[in-house]
Amino acid sequence: PFGVDEILIQSLQITDEFEMPGRFTSECLKRGKNTDFISRMSHWTYGGEEFCRSRHVRRAICVLGIEDLQLLSQYPTIMANK
């Protein structure tokens, strides 16, 4: 099925029983943590590969590479897509 891999890790990440570091639980919501973009950062590249640092695009989403580590460190998201 399409998309299963895109929700599995996030599902594991929020499950209290697994005690994953950095997990996001209902306690975060109770404390008023911002959840606007908490689950996943996607770098959409409708303009083509020239807008993607790795120069690798799959289904209009930039496949992130080592070139993107500094950018990723600035995002509040738990996961990055691709």
PDB file of C-alpha atoms in Angstrom:
ATOM      1  CA  PRO A   1       0.000   0.000   0.000  1.00  0.00           C
ATOM      2  CA  PHE A   2       1.098   3.515  -0.814  1.00  0.00           C
ATOM      3  CA  GLY A   3       2.181   5.794   2.035  1.00  0.00           C
ATOM      4  CA  VAL A   4       2.540   3.212   4.805  1.00  0.00           C
ATOM      5  CA  ASP A   5       6.217   4.055   5.320  1.00  0.00           C
ATOM      6  CA  GLU A   6       5.300   7.718   5.609  1.00  0.00           C
ATOM      7  CA  ILE A   7       3.125   7.173   8.694  1.00  0.00           C
ATOM      8  CA  LEU A   8       4.810   4.212  10.409  1.00  0.00           C
ATOM      9  CA  ILE A   9       7.768   6.057  11.945  1.00  0.00           C
ATOM     10  CA  GLN A  10       5.592   8.955  13.109  1.00  0.00           C
ATOM     11  CA  SER A  11       3.196   6.459  14.710  1.00  0.00           C
ATOM     12  CA  LEU A  12       6.075   4.814  16.559  1.00  0.00           C
ATOM     13  CA  GLN A  13       7.413   8.228  17.566  1.00  0.00           C
ATOM     14  CA  ILE A  14       4.233   9.241  19.440  1.00  0.00           C
ATOM     15  CA  THR A  15       3.611   5.915  21.210  1.00  0.00           C
ATOM     16  CA  ASP A  16       4.411   6.343  24.921  1.00  0.00           C
ATOM     17  CA  GLU A  17       5.162   2.645  25.437  1.00  0.00           C
ATOM     18  CA  PHE A  18       8.236   2.759  23.172  1.00  0.00           C
ATOM     19  CA  GLU A  19       9.739   5.716  25.074  1.00  0.00           C
ATOM     20  CA  MET A  20      11.499   7.008  21.947  1.00  0.00           C
ATOM     21  CA  PRO A  21      13.722  10.040  22.580  1.00  0.00           C
ATOM     22  CA  GLY A  22      12.145  13.269  21.381  1.00  0.00           C
ATOM     23  CA  ARG A  23       8.680  11.767  21.134  1.00  0.00           C
ATOM     24  CA  PHE A  24       5.607  13.998  20.942  1.00  0.00           C
ATOM     25  CA  THR A  25       2.724  12.946  23.176  1.00  0.00           C
ATOM     26  CA  SER A  26      -0.544  14.290  24.534  1.00  0.00           C
ATOM     27  CA  GLU A  27       1.492  15.811  27.390  1.00  0.00           C
ATOM     28  CA  CYS A  28       3.058  18.158  24.845  1.00  0.00           C
ATOM     29  CA  LEU A  29      -0.411  19.265  23.774  1.00  0.00           C
ATOM     30  CA  LYS A  30      -1.490  19.789  27.388  1.00  0.00           C
ATOM     31  CA  ARG A  31       1.527  22.052  27.904  1.00  0.00           C
ATOM     32  CA  GLY A  32       0.560  24.149  24.878  1.00  0.00           C
ATOM     33  CA  LYS A  33       3.349  23.092  22.521  1.00  0.00           C
ATOM     34  CA  ASN A  34       2.909  24.341  18.957  1.00  0.00           C
ATOM     35  CA  THR A  35       1.838  21.521  16.633  1.00  0.00           C
ATOM     36  CA  ASP A  36       1.379  23.371  13.348  1.00  0.00           C
ATOM     37  CA  PHE A  37       4.291  21.608  11.660  1.00  0.00           C
ATOM     38  CA  ILE A  38       5.337  18.993  14.192  1.00  0.00           C
ATOM     39  CA  SER A  39       4.965  15.792  12.191  1.00  0.00           C
ATOM     40  CA  ARG A  40       6.954  16.126   8.990  1.00  0.00           C
ATOM     41  CA  MET A  41       8.881  18.637   6.928  1.00  0.00           C
ATOM     42  CA  SER A  42       8.597  18.192   3.158  1.00  0.00           C
ATOM     43  CA  HIS A  43      10.591  20.231   0.664  1.00  0.00           C
ATOM     44  CA  TRP A  44       8.261  20.489  -2.339  1.00  0.00           C
ATOM     45  CA  THR A  45      10.048  21.263  -5.603  1.00  0.00           C
ATOM     46  CA  TYR A  46       7.473  22.037  -8.242  1.00  0.00           C
ATOM     47  CA  GLY A  47      10.069  24.223  -9.945  1.00  0.00           C
ATOM     48  CA  GLY A  48      12.350  21.280 -10.733  1.00  0.00           C
ATOM     49  CA  GLU A  49      15.650  19.868  -9.519  1.00  0.00           C
ATOM     50  CA  GLU A  50      17.409  23.249  -9.464  1.00  0.00           C
ATOM     51  CA  PHE A  51      15.438  24.068  -6.289  1.00  0.00           C
ATOM     52  CA  CYS A  52      16.655  20.906  -4.541  1.00  0.00           C
ATOM     53  CA  ARG A  53      20.175  20.891  -3.053  1.00  0.00           C
ATOM     54  CA  SER A  54      20.635  17.136  -3.541  1.00  0.00           C
ATOM     55  CA  ARG A  55      19.378  17.484  -7.142  1.00  0.00           C
ATOM     56  CA  HIS A  56      17.245  14.361  -6.606  1.00  0.00           C
ATOM     57  CA  VAL A  57      13.460  14.767  -6.767  1.00  0.00           C
ATOM     58  CA  ARG A  58      10.824  12.069  -6.266  1.00  0.00           C
ATOM     59  CA  ARG A  59       7.125  12.821  -6.801  1.00  0.00           C
ATOM     60  CA  ALA A  60       7.780  16.587  -6.597  1.00  0.00           C
ATOM     61  CA  ILE A  61       9.511  16.229  -3.204  1.00  0.00           C
ATOM     62  CA  CYS A  62      13.216  16.883  -2.790  1.00  0.00           C
ATOM     63  CA  VAL A  63      15.064  13.817  -1.532  1.00  0.00           C
ATOM     64  CA  LEU A  64      17.052  15.357   1.295  1.00  0.00           C
ATOM     65  CA  GLY A  65      20.780  14.813   1.477  1.00  0.00           C
ATOM     66  CA  ILE A  66      23.768  15.773   3.578  1.00  0.00           C
ATOM     67  CA  GLU A  67      23.546  19.207   1.945  1.00  0.00           C
ATOM     68  CA  ASP A  68      20.314  19.789   3.882  1.00  0.00           C
ATOM     69  CA  LEU A  69      21.532  19.026   7.423  1.00  0.00           C
ATOM     70  CA  GLN A  70      21.993  22.680   8.366  1.00  0.00           C
ATOM     71  CA  LEU A  71      18.538  23.531   6.994  1.00  0.00           C
ATOM     72  CA  LEU A  72      16.952  20.588   8.846  1.00  0.00           C
ATOM     73  CA  SER A  73      18.496  21.642  12.150  1.00  0.00           C
ATOM     74  CA  GLN A  74      16.450  24.848  11.968  1.00  0.00           C
ATOM     75  CA  TYR A  75      13.057  23.131  11.555  1.00  0.00           C
ATOM     76  CA  PRO A  76      10.843  22.290  14.560  1.00  0.00           C
ATOM     77  CA  THR A  77       9.584  19.071  12.953  1.00  0.00           C
ATOM     78  CA  ILE A  78      10.155  15.617  14.378  1.00  0.00           C
ATOM     79  CA  MET A  79      10.658  13.905  11.024  1.00  0.00           C
ATOM     80  CA  ALA A  80      11.801  14.945   7.549  1.00  0.00           C
ATOM     81  CA  ASN A  81      10.181  13.417   4.495  1.00  0.00           C
ATOM     82  CA  LYS A  82      12.519  11.407   2.286  1.00  0.00           C
TER      83      LYS A  82
END
